[in-house]
mmCIF file of C-alpha atoms and ligand atoms in Angstrom:
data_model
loop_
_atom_site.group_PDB
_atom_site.id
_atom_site.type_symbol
_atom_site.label_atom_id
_atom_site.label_comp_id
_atom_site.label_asym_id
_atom_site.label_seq_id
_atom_site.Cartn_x
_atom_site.Cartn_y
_atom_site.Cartn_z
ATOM 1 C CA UNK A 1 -43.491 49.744 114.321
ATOM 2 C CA UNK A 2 -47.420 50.589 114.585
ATOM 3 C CA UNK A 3 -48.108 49.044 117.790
ATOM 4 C CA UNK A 4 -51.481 50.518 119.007
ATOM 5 C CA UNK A 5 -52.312 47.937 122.128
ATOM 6 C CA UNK A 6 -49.057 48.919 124.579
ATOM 7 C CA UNK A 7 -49.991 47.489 128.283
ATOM 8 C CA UNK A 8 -46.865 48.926 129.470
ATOM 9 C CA UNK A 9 -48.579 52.641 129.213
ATOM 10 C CA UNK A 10 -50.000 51.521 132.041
ATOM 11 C CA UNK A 11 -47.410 50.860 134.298
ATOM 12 C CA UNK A 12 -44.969 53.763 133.491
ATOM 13 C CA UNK A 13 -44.984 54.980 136.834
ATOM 14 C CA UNK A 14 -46.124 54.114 140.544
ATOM 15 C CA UNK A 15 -48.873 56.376 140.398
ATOM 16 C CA UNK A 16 -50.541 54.962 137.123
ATOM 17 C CA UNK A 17 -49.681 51.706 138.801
ATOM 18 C CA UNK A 18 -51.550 52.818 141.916
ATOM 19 C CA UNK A 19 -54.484 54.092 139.815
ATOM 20 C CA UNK A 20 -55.005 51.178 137.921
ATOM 21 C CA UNK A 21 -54.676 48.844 140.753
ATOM 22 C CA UNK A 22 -57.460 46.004 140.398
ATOM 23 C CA UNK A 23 -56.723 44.874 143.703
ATOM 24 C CA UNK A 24 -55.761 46.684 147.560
ATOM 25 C CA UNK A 25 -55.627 44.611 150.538
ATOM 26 C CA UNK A 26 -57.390 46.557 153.469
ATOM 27 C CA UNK A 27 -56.781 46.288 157.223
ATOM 28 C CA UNK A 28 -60.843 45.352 157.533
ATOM 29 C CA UNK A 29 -60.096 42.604 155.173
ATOM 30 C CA UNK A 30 -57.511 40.791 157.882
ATOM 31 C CA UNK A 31 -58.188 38.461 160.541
ATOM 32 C CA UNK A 32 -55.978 37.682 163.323
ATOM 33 C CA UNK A 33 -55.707 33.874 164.692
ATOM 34 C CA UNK A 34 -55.035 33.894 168.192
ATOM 35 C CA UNK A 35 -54.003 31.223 170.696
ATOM 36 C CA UNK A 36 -54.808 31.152 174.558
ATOM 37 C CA UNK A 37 -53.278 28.271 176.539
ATOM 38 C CA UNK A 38 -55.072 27.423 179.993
ATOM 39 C CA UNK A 39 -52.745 28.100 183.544
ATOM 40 C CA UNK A 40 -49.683 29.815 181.268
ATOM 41 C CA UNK A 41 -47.597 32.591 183.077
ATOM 42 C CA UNK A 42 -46.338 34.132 180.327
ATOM 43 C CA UNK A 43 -46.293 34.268 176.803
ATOM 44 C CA UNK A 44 -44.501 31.320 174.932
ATOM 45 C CA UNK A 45 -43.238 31.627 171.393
ATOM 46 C CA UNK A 46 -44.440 28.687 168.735
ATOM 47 C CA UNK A 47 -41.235 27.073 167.596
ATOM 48 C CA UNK A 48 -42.328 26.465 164.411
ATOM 49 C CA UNK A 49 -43.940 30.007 163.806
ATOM 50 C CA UNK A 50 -41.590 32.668 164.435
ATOM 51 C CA UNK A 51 -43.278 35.900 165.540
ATOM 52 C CA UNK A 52 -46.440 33.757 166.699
ATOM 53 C CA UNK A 53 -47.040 33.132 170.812
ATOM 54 C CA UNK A 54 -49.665 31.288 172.847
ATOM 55 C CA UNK A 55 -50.964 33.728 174.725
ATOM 56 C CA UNK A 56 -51.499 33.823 178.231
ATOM 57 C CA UNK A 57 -55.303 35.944 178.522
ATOM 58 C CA UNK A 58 -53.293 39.215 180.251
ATOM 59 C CA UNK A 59 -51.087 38.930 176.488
ATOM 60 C CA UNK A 60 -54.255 37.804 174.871
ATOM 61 C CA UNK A 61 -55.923 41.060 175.702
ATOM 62 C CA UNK A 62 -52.530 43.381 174.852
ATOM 63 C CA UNK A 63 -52.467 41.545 171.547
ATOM 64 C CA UNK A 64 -56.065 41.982 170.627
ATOM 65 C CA UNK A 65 -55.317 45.898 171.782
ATOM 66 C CA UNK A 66 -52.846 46.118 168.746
ATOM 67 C CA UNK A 67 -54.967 44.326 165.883
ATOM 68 C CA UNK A 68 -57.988 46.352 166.852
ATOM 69 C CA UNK A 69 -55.764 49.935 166.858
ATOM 70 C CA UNK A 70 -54.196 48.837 163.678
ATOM 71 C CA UNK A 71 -57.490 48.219 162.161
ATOM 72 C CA UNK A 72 -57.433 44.654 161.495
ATOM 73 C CA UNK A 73 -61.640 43.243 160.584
ATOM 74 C CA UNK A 74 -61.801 40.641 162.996
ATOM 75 C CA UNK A 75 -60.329 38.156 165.613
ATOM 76 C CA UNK A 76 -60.111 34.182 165.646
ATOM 77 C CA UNK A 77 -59.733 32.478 168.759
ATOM 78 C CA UNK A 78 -57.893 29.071 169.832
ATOM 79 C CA UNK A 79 -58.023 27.537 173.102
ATOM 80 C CA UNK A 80 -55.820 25.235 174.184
ATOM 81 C CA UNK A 81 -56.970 23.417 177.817
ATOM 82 C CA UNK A 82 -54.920 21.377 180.364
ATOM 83 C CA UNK A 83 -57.362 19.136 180.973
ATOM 84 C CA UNK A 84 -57.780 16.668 178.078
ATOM 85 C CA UNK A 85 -60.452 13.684 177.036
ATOM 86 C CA UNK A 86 -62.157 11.565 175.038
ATOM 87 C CA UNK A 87 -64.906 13.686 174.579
ATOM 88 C CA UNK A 88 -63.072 16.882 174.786
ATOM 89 C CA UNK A 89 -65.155 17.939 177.520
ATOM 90 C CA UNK A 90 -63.184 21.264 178.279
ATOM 91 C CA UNK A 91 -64.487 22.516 175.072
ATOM 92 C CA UNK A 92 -68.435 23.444 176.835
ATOM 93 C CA UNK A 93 -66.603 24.177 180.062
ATOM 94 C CA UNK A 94 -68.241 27.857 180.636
ATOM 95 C CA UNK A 95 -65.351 28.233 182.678
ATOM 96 C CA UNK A 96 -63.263 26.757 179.930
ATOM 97 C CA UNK A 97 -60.582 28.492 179.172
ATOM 98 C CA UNK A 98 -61.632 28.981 175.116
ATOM 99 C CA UNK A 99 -65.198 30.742 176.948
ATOM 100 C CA UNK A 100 -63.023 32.607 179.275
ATOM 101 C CA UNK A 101 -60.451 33.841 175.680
ATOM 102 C CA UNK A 102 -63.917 34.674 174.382
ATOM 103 C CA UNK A 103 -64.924 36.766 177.336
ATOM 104 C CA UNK A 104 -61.561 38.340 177.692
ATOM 105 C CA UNK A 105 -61.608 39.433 173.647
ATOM 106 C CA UNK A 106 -65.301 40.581 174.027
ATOM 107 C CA UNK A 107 -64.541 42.908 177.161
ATOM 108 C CA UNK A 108 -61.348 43.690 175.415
ATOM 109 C CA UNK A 109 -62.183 45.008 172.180
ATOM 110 C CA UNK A 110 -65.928 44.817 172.310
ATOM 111 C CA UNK A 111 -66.703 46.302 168.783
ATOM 112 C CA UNK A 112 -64.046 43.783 167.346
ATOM 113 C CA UNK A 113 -65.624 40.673 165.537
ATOM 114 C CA UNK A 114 -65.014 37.739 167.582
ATOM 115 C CA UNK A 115 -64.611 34.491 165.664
ATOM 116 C CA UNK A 116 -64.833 31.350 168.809
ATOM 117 C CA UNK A 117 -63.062 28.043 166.678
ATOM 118 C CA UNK A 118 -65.487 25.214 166.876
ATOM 119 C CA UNK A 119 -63.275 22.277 166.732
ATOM 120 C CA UNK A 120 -63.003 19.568 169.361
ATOM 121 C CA UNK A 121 -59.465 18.659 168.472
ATOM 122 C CA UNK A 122 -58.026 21.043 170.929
ATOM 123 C CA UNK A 123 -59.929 19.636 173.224
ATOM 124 C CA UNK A 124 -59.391 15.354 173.105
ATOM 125 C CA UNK A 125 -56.937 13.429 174.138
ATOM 126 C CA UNK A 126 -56.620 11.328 171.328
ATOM 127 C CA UNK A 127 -56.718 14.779 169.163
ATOM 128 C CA UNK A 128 -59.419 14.157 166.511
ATOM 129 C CA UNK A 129 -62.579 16.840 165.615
ATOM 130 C CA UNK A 130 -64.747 14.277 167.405
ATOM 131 C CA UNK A 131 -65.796 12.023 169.563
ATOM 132 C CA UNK A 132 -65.265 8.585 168.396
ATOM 133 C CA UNK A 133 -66.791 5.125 168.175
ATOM 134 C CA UNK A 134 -65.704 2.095 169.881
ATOM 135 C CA UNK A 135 -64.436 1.177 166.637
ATOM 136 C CA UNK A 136 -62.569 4.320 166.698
ATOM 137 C CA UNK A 137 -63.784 6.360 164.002
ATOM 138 C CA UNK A 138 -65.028 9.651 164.391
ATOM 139 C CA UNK A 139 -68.386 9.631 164.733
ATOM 140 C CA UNK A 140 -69.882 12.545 162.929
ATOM 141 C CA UNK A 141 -73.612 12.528 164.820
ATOM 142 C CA UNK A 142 -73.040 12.493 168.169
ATOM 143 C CA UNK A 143 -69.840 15.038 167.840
ATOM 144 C CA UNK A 144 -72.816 17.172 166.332
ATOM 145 C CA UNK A 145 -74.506 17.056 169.539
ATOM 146 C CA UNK A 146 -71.000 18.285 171.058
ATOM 147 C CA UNK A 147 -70.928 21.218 168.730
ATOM 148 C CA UNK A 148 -74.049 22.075 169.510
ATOM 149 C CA UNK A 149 -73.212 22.943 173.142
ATOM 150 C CA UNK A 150 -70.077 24.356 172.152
ATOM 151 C CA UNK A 151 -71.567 26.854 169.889
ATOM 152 C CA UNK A 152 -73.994 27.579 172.675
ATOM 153 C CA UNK A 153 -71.120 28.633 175.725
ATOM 154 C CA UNK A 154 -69.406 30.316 172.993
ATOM 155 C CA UNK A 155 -71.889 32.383 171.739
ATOM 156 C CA UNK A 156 -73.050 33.055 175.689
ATOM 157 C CA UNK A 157 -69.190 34.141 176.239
ATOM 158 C CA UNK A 158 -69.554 36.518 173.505
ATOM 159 C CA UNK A 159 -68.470 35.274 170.386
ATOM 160 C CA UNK A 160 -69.970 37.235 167.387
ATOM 161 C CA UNK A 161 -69.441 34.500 165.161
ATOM 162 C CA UNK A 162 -68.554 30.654 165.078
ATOM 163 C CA UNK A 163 -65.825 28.886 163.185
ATOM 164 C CA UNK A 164 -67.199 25.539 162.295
ATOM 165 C CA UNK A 165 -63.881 24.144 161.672
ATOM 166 C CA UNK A 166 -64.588 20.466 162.670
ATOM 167 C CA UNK A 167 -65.639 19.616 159.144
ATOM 168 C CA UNK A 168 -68.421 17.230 160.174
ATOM 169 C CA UNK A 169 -71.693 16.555 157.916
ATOM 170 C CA UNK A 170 -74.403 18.801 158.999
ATOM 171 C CA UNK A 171 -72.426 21.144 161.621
ATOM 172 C CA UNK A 172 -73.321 24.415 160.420
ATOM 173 C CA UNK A 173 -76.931 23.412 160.167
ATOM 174 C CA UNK A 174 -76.779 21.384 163.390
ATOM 175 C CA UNK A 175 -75.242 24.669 165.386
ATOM 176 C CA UNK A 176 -76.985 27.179 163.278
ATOM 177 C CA UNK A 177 -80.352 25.490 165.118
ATOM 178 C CA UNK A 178 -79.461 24.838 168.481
ATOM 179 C CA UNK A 179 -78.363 29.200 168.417
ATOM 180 C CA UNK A 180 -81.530 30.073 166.688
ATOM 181 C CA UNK A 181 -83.401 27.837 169.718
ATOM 182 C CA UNK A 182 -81.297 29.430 172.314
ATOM 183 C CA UNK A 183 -82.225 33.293 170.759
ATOM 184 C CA UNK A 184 -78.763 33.580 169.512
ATOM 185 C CA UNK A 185 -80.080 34.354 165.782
ATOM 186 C CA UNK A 186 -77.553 37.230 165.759
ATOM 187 C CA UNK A 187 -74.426 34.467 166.080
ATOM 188 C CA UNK A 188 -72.753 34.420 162.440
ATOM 189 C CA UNK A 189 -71.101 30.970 161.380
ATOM 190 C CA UNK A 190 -67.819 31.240 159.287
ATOM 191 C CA UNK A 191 -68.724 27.575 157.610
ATOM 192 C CA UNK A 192 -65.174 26.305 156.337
ATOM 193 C CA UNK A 193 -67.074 24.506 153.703
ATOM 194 C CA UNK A 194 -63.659 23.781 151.709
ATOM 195 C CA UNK A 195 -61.493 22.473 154.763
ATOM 196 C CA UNK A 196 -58.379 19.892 153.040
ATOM 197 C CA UNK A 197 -56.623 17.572 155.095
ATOM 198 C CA UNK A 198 -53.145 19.304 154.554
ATOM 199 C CA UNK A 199 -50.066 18.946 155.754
ATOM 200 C CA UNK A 200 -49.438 23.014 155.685
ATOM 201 C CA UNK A 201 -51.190 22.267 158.794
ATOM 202 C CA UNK A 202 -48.240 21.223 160.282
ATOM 203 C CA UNK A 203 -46.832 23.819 162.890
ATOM 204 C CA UNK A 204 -50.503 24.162 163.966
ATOM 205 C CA UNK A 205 -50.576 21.207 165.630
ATOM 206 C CA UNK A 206 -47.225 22.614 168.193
ATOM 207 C CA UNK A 207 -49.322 25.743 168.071
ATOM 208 C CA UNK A 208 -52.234 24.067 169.830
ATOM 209 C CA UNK A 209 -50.406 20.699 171.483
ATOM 210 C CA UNK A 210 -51.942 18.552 169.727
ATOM 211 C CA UNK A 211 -51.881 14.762 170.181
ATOM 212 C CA UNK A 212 -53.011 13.504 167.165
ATOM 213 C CA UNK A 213 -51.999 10.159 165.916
ATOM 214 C CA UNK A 214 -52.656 9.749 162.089
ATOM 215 C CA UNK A 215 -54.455 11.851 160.098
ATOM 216 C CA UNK A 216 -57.922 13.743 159.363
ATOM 217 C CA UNK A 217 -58.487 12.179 155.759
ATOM 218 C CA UNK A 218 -61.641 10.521 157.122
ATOM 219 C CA UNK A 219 -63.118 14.014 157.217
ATOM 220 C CA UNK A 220 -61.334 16.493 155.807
ATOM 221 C CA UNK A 221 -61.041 17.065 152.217
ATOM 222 C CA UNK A 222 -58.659 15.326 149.890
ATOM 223 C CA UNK A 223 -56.580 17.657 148.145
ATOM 224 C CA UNK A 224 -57.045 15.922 144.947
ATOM 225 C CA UNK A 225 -60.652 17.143 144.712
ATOM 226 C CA UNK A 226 -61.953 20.362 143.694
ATOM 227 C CA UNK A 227 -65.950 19.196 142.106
ATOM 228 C CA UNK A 228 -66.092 17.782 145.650
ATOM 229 C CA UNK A 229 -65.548 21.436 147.428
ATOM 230 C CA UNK A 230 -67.821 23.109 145.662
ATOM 231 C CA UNK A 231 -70.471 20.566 146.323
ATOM 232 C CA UNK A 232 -69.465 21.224 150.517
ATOM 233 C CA UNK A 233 -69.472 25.121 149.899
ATOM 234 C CA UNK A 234 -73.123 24.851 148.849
ATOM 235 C CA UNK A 235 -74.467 22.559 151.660
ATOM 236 C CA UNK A 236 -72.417 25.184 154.033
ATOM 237 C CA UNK A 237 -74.650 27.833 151.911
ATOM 238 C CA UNK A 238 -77.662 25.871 152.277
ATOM 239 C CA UNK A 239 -77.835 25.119 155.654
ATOM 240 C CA UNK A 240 -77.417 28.546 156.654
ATOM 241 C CA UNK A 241 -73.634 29.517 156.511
ATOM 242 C CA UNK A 242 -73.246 33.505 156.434
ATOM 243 C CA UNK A 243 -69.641 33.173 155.561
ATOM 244 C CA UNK A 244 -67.918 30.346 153.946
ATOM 245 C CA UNK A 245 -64.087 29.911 154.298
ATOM 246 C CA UNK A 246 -61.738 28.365 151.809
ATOM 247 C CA UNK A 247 -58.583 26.433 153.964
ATOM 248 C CA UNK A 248 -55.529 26.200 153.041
ATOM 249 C CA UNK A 249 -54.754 29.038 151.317
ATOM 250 C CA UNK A 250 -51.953 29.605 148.502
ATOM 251 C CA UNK A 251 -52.274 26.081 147.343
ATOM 252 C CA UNK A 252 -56.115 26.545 147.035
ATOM 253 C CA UNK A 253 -56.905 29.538 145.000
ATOM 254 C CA UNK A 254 -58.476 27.798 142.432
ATOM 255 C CA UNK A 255 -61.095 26.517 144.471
ATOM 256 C CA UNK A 256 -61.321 30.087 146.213
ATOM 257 C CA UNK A 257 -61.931 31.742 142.740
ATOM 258 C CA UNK A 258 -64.947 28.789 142.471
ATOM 259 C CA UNK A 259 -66.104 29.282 145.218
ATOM 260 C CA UNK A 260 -66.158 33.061 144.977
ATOM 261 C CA UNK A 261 -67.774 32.352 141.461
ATOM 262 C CA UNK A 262 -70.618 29.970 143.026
ATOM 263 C CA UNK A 263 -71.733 31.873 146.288
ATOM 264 C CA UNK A 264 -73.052 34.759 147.218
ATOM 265 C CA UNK A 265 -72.227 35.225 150.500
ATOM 266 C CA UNK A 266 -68.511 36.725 151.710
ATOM 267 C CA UNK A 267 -65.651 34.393 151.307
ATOM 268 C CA UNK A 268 -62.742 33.600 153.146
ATOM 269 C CA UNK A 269 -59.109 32.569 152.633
ATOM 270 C CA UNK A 270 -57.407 31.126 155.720
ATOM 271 C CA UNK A 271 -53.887 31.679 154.893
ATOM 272 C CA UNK A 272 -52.842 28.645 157.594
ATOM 273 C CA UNK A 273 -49.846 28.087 159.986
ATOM 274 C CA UNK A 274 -47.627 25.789 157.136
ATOM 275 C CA UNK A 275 -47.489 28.783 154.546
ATOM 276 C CA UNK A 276 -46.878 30.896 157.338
ATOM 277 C CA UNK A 277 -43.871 29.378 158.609
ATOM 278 C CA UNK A 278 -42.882 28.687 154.672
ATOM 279 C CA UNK A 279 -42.190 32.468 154.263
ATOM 280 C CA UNK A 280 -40.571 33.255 157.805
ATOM 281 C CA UNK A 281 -38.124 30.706 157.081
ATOM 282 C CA UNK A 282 -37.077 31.640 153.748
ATOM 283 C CA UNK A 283 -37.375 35.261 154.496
ATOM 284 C CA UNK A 284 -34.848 34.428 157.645
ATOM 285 C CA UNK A 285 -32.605 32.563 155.359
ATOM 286 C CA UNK A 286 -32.574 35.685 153.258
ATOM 287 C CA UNK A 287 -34.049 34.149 150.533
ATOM 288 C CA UNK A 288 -36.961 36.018 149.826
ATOM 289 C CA UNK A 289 -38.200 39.479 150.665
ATOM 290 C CA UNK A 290 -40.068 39.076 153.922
ATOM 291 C CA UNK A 291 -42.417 41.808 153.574
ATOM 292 C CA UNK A 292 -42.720 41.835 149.541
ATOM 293 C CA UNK A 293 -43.637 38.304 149.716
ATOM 294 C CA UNK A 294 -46.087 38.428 152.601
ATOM 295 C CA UNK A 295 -47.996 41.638 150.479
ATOM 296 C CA UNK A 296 -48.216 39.519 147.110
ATOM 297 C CA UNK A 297 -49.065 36.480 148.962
ATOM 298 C CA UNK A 298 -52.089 38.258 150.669
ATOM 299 C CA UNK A 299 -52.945 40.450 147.408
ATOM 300 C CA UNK A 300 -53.069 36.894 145.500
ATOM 301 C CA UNK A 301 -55.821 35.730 147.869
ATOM 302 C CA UNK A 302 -57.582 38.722 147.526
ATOM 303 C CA UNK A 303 -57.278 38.652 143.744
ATOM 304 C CA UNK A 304 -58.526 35.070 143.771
ATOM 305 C CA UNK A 305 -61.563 35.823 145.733
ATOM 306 C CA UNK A 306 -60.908 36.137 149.268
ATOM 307 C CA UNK A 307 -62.659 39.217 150.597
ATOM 308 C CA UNK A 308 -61.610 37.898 154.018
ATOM 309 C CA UNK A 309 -58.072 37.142 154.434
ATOM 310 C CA UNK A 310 -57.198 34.800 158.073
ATOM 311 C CA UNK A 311 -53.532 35.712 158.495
ATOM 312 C CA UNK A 312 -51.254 35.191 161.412
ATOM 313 C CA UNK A 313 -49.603 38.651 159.754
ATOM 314 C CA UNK A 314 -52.776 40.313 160.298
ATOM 315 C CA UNK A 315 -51.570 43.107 162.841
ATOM 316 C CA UNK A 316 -48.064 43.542 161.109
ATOM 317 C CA UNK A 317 -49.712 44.259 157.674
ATOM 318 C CA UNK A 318 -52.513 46.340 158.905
ATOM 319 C CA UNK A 319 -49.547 48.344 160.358
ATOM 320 C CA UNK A 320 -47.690 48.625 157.180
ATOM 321 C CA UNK A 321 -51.062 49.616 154.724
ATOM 322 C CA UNK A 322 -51.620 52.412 157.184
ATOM 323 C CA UNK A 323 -48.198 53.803 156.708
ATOM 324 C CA UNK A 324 -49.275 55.879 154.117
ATOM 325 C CA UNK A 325 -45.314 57.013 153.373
ATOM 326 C CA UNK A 326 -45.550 53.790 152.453
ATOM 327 C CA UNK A 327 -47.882 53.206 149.406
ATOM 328 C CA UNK A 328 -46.211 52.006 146.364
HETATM 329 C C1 LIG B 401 -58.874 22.492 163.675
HETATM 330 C C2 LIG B 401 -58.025 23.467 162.958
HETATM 331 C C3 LIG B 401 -56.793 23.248 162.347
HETATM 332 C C4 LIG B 401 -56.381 24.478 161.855
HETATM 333 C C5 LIG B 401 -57.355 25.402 162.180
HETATM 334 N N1 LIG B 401 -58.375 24.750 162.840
HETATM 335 C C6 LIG B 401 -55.957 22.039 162.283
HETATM 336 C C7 LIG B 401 -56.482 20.838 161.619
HETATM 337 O O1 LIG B 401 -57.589 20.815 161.086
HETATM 338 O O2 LIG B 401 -55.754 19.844 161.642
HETATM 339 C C8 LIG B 401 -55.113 24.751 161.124
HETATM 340 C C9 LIG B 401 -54.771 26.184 160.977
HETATM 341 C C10 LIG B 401 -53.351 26.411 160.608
HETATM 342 O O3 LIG B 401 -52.615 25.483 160.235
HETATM 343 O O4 LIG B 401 -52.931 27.576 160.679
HETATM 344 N N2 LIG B 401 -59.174 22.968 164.955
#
């Protein structure tokens, strides 16, 4: 046997493992959804996402206390009102409670990248990222008028950066204007120029009491399509996107690894609520190596392309990649 070419040299031990590591998932690289329900008294876990509470803003603030001392890069925030309509008109409440999160997170942990969601869905009664026509489609125009304000009392309350999640034609350049009018040509936007109409979105919608009837397929991507994301990604790019987002996660790295390819601007992986719960419940069932599986899953996104990694873990694993006794 003359075998010359021997990959296996090369992972003899954990410490040629370590040194030949292509890829480390860093606490910077983690962002922490967050949910903060108006007129709650205390905390109240999410059914359907085991570890994972709506926060009241006193648990809000304690919560973003532990991502920012672990060292996580940045927080997301959700608001969920009490108050809900047509129009979704709690969402440019100043006094809203998603503006009030904001202000809370930005007194809180002020060096801490706030990311404000910009998605009416919270927000309506009849639960879509819009307001509708009489006909009762979503009406992608005048919802862009909504975002517009939104971005606006978010960015006043202190958000760093804007999550145009609503997946509406035009909405990052339609916000990205009405901050640059307003002077707010520091505001980032987080584009989520690849956003899928999945059902891993599932236990989001308990997260955030949703009351949508039907689905999003009228504006969020179908999962069939991958030429069609890239073409979103670079009218995100385009009209002025300093981030773009790739969402869901796991079942979408090979439009992360495109998009990574196409852009260049930081990407992001928004590992969502249904591959969340996916792993809880097998890991509770004993079928699967909680924490194992939560580091590959994570280190797979980053491998793939996704310098930014939106992960409900985000505290947890900062916690555990600054145990340094740790490291294997
Ligand atoms: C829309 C929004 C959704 C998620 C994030 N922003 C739900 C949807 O589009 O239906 C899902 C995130 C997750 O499942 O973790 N506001």
């Amino acid at each position: 046997m003359s075998l010359v070419q021997r990959p296996r040299r090369l992972r003899q031990s954990a410490a040629v493992r370590r040194l030949v590591a292509e890829t480390r998932v860093d606490p910077a690289d983690l962002v922490l959804p967050m949910f903060v329900v108006e007129g709650l008294d205390e905390p109240r876990p999410i059914a359907a996402m085991p570890g994972v509470h709506q926060h009241t803003l006193a648990s809000l603030a304690q919560a973003a206390l532990e991502a920012a001392a672990a060292g996580t890069g940045g927080l997301m925030l959700f608001g969920i009102p009490l108050h809900k309509d047509a129009t979704g008109s709690e969402a440019t409440n100043p006094d809203g409670i998603l503006a009030k999160g904001v202000r809370v997170l930005a007194e809180t942990v002020p060096d801490m990248p706030i990311i404000a969601d910009l998605c009416l869905d919270e927000f309506t009664d009849h639960g879509h990222c819009g307001v509708l026509t009489p006909g009762g489609r979503v009406d992608n125009d005048a919802t862009l008028v909504r975002y517009q304000e939104m971005a606006l009392v978010l960015a006043r309350a202190g958000a760093t950066m804007v999550g145009t999640s609503g997946a509406m034609d035009g909405q990052v350049a339609a916000c990205r204007s009405a901050l640059d009018e307003q002077g707010f040509t520091d505001t980032m936007i987080m584009a989520y120029g690849a956003k899928y109409a999945s059902a891993f979105f599932g236990p989001f919608r308990e997260a955030v009491d949703s009351s949508l009837q039907g689905d999003r397929k009228a504006y969020q991507m179908d999962p069939a399509n991958g030429v069609e994301a890239l073409r979103e990604v670079q009218l995100d790019v385009d009209e002025g996107a300093d981030i773009v987002m790739v969402k869901p996660g796991l079942p979408y790295l090979d439009i992360l690894a495109q998009t990574a390819a196409q852009v260049s601007i930081p990407v992001a992986s928004y590992v969502v609520s249904g591959e969340y719960s996916m792993i809880e419940a097998a890991a509770a069932n004993g079928w699967i190596d909680r924490k194992k599986t939560i580091l590959e899953a994570l280190t797979s996104v980053k491998r793939a392309g996704g310098s930014i990694i939106v992960t409900y873990w985000a505290t947890e694993v900062a916690d555990w990649l600054n145990d340094r006794s740790d490291r294997s």
